Coordinates of C-alpha atoms in Angstrom, one line a residue:
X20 CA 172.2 11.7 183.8
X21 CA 174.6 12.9 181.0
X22 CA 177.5 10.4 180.9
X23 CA 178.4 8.0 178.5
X24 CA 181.5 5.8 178.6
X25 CA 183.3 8.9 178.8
X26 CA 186.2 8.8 181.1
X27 CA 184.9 11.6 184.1
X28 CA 188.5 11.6 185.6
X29 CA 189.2 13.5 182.0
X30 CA 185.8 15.2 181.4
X31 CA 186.2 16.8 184.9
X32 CA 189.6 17.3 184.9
X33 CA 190.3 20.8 186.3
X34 CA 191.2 23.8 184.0
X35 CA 192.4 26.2 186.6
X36 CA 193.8 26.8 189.9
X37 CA 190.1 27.6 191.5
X38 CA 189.1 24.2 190.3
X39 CA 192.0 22.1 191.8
X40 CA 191.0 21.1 195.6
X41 CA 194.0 21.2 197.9
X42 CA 197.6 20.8 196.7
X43 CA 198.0 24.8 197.4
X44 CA 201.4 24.4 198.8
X45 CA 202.3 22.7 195.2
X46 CA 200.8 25.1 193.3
X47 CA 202.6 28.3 195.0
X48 CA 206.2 26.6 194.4
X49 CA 205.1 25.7 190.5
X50 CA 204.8 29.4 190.5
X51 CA 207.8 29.9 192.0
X52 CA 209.4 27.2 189.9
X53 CA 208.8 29.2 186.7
X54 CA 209.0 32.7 187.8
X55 CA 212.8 32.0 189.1
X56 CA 213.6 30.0 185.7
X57 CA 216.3 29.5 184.8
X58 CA 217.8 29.5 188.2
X59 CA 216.8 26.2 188.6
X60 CA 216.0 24.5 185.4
X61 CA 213.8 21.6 186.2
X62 CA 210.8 20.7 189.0
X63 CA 210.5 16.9 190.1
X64 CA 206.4 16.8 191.4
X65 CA 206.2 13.4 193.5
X66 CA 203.6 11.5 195.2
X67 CA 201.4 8.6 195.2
X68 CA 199.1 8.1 191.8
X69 CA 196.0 10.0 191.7
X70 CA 197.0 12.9 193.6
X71 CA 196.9 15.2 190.8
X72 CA 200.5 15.7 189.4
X73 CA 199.8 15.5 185.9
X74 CA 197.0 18.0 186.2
X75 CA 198.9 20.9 188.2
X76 CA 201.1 21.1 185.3
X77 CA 198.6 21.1 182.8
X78 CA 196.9 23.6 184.5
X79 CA 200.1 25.7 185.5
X80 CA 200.8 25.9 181.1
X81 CA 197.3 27.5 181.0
X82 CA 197.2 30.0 183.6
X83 CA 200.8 31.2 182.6
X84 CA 199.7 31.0 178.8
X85 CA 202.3 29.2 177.5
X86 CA 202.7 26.5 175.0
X87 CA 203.0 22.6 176.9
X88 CA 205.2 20.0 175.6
X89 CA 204.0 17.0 177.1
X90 CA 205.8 14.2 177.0
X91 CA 205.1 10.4 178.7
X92 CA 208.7 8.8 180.3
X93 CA 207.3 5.0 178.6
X94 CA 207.9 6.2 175.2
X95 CA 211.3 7.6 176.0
X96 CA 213.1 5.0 178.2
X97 CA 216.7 5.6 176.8
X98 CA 219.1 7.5 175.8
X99 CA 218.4 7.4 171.8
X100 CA 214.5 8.4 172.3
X101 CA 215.6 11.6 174.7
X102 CA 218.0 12.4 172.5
X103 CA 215.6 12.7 169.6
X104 CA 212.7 13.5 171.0
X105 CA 213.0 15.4 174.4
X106 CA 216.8 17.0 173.2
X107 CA 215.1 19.3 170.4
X108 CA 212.2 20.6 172.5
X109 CA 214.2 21.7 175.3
X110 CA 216.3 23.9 172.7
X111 CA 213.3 25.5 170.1
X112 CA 211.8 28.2 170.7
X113 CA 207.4 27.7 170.7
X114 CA 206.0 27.6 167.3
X115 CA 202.9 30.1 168.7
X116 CA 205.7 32.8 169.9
X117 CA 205.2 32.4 173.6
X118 CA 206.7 30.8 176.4
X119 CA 207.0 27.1 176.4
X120 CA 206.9 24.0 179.3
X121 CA 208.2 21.2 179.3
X122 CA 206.2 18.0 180.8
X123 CA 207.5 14.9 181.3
X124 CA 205.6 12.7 183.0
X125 CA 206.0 9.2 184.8
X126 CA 210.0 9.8 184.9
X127 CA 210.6 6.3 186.5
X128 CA 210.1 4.6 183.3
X129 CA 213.4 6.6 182.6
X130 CA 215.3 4.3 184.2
X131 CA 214.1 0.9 183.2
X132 CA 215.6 -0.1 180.2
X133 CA 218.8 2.0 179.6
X134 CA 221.5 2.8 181.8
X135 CA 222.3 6.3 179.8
X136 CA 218.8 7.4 179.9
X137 CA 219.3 9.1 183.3
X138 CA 222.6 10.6 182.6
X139 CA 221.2 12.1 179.1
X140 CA 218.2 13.6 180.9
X141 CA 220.9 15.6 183.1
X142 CA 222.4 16.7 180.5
X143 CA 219.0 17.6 178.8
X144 CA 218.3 19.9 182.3
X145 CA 221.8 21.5 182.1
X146 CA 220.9 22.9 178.5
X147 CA 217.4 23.4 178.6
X148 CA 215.9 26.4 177.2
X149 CA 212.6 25.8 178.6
X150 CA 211.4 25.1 182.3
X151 CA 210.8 21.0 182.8
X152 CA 208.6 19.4 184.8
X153 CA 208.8 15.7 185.7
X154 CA 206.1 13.6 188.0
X155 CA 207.1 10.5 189.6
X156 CA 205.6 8.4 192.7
X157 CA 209.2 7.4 193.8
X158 CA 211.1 9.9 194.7
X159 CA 213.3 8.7 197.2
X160 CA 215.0 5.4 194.6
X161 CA 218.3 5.4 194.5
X162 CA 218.1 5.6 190.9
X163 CA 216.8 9.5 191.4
X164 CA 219.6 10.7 193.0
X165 CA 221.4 12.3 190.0
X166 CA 217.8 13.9 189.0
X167 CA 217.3 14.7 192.7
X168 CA 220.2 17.1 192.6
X169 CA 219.3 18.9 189.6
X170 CA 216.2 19.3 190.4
X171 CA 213.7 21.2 193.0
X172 CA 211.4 18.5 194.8
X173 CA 207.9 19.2 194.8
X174 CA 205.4 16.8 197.0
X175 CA 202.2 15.9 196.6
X176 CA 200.5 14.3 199.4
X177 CA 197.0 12.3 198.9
X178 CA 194.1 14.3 199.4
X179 CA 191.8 14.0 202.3
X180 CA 188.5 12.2 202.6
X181 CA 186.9 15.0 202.7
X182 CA 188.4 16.7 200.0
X183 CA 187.8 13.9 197.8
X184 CA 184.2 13.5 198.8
X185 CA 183.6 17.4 197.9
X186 CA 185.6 16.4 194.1
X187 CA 182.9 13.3 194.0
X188 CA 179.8 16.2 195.4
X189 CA 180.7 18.3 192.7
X190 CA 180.7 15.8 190.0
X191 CA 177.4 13.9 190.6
X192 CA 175.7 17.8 190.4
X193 CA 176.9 18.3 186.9
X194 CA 176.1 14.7 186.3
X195 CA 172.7 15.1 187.9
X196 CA 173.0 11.9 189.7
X197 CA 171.2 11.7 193.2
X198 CA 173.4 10.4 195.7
X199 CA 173.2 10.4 199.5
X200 CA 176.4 12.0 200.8
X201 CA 177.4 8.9 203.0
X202 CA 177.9 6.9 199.5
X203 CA 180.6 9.4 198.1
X204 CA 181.6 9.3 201.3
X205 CA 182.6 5.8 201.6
X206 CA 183.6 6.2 197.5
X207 CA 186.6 8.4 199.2
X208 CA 187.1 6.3 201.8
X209 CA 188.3 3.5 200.2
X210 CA 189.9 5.4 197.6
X211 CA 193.1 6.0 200.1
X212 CA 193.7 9.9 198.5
X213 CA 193.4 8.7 195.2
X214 CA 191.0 10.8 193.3
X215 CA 191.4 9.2 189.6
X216 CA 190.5 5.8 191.8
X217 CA 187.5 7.8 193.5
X218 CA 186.4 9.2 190.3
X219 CA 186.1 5.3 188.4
X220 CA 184.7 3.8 191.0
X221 CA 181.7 6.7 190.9
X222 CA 181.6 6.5 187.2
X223 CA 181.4 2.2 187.7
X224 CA 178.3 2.8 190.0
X225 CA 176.7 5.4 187.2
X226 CA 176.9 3.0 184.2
X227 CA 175.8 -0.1 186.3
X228 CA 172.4 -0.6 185.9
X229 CA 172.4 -3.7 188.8
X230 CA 173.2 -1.7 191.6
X231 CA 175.7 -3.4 192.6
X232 CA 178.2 -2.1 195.2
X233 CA 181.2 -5.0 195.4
X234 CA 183.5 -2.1 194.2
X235 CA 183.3 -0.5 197.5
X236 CA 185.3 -3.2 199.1
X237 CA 189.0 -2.2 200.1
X238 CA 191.3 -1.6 197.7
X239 CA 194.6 -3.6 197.5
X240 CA 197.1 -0.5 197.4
X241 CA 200.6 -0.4 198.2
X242 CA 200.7 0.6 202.3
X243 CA 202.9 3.7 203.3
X244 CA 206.0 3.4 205.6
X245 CA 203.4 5.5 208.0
X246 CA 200.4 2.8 208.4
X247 CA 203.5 0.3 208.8
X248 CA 204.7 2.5 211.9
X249 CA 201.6 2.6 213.1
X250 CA 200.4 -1.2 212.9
X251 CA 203.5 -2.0 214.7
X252 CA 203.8 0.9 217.4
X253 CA 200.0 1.2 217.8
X254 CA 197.8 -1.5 216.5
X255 CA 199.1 -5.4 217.4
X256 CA 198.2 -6.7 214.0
X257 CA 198.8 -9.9 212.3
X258 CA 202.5 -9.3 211.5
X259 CA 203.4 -12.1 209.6
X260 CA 202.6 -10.4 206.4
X261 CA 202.9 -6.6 207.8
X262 CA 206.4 -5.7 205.3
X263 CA 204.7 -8.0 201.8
X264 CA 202.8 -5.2 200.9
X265 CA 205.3 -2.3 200.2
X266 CA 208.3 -1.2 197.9
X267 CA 210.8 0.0 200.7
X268 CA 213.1 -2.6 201.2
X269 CA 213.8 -4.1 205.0
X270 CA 216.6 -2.1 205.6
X271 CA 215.1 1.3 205.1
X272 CA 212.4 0.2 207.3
X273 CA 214.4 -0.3 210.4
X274 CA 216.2 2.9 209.5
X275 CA 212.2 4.7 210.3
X276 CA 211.6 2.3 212.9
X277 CA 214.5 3.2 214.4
X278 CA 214.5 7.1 214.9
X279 CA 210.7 7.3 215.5
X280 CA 210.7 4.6 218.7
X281 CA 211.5 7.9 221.0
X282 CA 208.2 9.3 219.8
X283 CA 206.5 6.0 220.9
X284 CA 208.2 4.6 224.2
X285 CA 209.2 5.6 227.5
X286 CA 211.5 4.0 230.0
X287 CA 211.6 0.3 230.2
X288 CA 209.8 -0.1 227.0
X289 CA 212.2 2.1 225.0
X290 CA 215.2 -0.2 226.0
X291 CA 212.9 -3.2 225.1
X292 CA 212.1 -2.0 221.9
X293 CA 215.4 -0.8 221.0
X294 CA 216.7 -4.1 221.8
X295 CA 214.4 -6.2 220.1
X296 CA 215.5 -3.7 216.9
X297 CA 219.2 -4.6 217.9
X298 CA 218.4 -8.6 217.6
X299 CA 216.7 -7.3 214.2
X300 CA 219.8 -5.5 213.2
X301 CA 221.8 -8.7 214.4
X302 CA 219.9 -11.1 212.3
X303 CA 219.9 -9.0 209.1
X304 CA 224.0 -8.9 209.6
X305 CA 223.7 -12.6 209.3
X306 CA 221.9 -12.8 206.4
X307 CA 224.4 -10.6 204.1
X308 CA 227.1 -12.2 205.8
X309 CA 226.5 -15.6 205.5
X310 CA 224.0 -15.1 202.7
X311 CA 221.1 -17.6 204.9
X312 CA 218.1 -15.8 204.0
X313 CA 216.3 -18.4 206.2
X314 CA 217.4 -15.7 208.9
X315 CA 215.2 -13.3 207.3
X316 CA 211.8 -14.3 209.0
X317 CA 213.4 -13.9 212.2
X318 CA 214.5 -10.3 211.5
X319 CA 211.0 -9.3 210.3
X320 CA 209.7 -10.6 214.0
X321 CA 212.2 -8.6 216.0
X322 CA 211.2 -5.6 213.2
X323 CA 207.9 -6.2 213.8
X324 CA 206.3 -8.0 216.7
X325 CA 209.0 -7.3 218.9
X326 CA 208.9 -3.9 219.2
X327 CA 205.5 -3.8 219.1
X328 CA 205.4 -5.9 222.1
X329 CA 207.8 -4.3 223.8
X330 CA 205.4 -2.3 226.0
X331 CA 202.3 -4.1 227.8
X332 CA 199.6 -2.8 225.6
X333 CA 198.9 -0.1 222.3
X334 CA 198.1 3.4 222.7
X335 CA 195.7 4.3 219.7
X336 CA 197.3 8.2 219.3
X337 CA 198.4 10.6 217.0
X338 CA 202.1 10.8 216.2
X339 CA 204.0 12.7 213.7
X340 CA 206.3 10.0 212.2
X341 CA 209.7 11.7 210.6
X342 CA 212.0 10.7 208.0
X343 CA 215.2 8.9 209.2
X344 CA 217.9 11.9 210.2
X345 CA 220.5 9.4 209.2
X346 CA 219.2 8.8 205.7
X347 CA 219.3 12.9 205.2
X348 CA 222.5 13.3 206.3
X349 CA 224.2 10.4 204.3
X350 CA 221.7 12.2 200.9
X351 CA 223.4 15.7 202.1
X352 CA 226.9 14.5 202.4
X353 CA 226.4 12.5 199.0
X354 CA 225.4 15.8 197.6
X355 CA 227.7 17.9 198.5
X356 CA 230.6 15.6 197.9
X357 CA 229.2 15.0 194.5
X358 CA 229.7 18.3 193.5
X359 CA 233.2 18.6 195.0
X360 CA 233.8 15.4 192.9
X361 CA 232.3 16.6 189.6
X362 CA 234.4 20.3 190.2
X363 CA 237.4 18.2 190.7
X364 CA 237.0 15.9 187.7
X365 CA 236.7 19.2 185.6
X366 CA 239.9 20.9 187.4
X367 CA 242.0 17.7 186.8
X368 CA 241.0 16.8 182.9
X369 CA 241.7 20.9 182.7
X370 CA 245.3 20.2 184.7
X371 CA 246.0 17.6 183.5
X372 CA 246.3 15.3 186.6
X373 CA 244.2 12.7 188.0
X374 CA 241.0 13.4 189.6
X375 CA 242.5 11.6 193.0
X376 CA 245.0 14.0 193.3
X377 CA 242.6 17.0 192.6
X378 CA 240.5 15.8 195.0
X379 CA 243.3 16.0 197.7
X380 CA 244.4 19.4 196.7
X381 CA 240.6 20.9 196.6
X382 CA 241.0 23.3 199.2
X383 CA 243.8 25.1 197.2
X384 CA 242.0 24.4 193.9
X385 CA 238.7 26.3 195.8
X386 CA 240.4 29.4 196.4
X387 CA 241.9 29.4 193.2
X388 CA 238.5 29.6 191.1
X389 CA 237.4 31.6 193.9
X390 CA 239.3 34.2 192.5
X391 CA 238.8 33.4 189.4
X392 CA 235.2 33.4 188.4
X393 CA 236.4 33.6 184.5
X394 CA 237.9 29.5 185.0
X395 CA 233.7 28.9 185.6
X396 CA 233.4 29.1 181.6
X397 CA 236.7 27.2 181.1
X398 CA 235.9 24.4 182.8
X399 CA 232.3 24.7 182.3
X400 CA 230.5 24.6 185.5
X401 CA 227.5 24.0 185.6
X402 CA 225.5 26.8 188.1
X403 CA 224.8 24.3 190.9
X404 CA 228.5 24.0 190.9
X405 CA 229.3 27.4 190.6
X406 CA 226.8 27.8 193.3
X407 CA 228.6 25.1 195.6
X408 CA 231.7 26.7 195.3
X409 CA 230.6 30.7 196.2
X410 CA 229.0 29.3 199.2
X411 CA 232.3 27.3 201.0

């Protein structure tokens, strides 16, 4: 046995494509990402912890040969940090004469402490003479929207057990440890797709010297919207607690409850359950209404219990859960709108008029830079909204 209180998350950490295990998808559209630079100029990776964002960038610098800039979001939380630290390495060339990436990683500390860290980090992608690369968990907060615009979404999904367990096979042969495959196994198991989590928990067992095994007891870890779906569609769980142990709020909740019931009832049961969402939809109307957030415990019964109970008993199946089509469609109108707003803004500073009466007259201002490609530079669009505007 070789290791020493060396972390083996890092010692084993891959160097190349061939070493990474899964996350193909991810790795084709990095490619992708930074063949087609600079038509879009930066790449938002997102996904749980321990799924290997940080390490398909790494690895992408080194296949592709090019210098990395790396870069960790909690020492540049505002506006004056990006401006000194992240501004001047978007615009330099790389000291070693070759390409360079950009790697900023753990984005969401962006927008903990400054309101004008965001909107400089926009402007820091609009200028940018590099490709950047940002990893996240979060995605879908509100707070991402201006970053989700300017920026092609990447996900990374956790890995499988049995991915994980060949990671943990792997590791205890360079390690020469002897380990019976139902061990690393259950290792995987409860790490929930998180193979820095697998990886400590192995390298616990290899420095204890007692034996002991209380690590392999569940780990607390923040449940998906999917096992929520599932406990209350398919498993008739304690639901008192069912909505404690994740980030989404209540409201986006009932928007997935709400468009994946059809996948899960039939007949009587689907009116049942949809009204037993209506009386949870009633309640939480109360509660910003009247501000009585004793109302509260009786939405999350009707969200919960409820529905679940709206049919006699729980089929144990598989279903493919989808993302609320209303929540997409309120993120696409958002989108395009804010590019009509931000083209109109421009126009109107340009025109000197307000940007209300721009907006009302955007039809007639569209065909006018439509036939005008040379106004893009005068009113400095930026390409997604040169891009918006060729394609109306």
């Amino acid at each position: 046995m070789t290791t020493s209180h060396l972390n083996i998350s890092e010692k084993y950490r891959p160097k190349t494509y061939p070493d990474i295990i899964g996350q193909d998808s991810a790795k084709t559209e990095i490619e992708r990402f930074l063949k087609e630079f600079p038509k879009k100029k930066a790449l938002l990776l997102h996904g749980p912890a321990g799924v290997g964002k940080t390490t398909l960038v790494l690895t992408a610098a080194k296949e592709n040969n090019i210098e990395i800039f790396e870069l960790n979001s909690s020492d540049l939380r505002n506006r004056a940090k990006l401006e000194e630290v992240l501004k001047p390495a978007s615009m330099q060339a790389s000291l070693f004469k070759k390409g360079k990436l950009l790697l900023m990683d753990e984005v969401d500390g962006v927008t903990g402490t400054d309101i004008g860290g965001v909107p400089e980090l926009i402007r820091i992608i609009e200028k940018t003479s590099h490709p950047l690369i940002m990893t996240c968990n979060d995605v879908w907060n509100s707070k991402f929207s201006p970053l989700r615009q300017k920026s092609r979404l990447v996900e990374l999904k956790p890995l499988s057990t049995d991915q994980i367990t060949l990671i943990l096979q792997k590791v205890a042969e360079k390690e020469d440890v002897k380990e019976s495959l139902h061990f690393l196994r259950q290792l995987a198991i409860k790490s929930q797709g998180d193979v820095r989590a697998a990886l400590n928990d192995f390298q616990i067992h290899v420095l204890d010297s007692t034996g002991s095994t209380d690590y392999l007891e569940p780990r607390e870890k923040e449940d998906t919207i999917f096992n929520i779906l599932k406990a209350i569609f398919q498993q008739r769980k304690d639901f008192l607690d069912i909505f404690d142990n994740t980030k989404m709020s209540l409201d986006e909740i009932l928007l997935w409850i709400e468009e994946n019931i059809p996948k899960e009832y039939q007949g009587e049961a689907l009116a049942k359950a949809y009204h037993a969402l209506s009386n949870a939809d009633r309640f939480r109307g109360r509660i910003y209404k009247q501000q009585f957030w004793r109302f509260l415990q009786y939405q999350n019964i009707f969200q919960s219990a409820g529905i679940s109970y709206a049919k006699s008993s729980p089929i144990s199946r598989f279903t493919k859960y989808e993302r609320p089509q209303r929540i997409l469609k309120i993120w696409l109108s958002n989108q395009k709108n804010a590019k009509k707003k931000t083209i109109a803004q421009k126009y109107a500073r340009y025109a000197h008029c307000s940007a209300k009466r721009a907006m009302k007259e955007f039809p007639t201002i569209k065909l006018i830079l439509q036939n005008n490609p040379s106004a893009y530079q005068t009113l400095k669009l930026t390409d997604d909204e040169i891009d918006f505007l060729q394609k109306q």
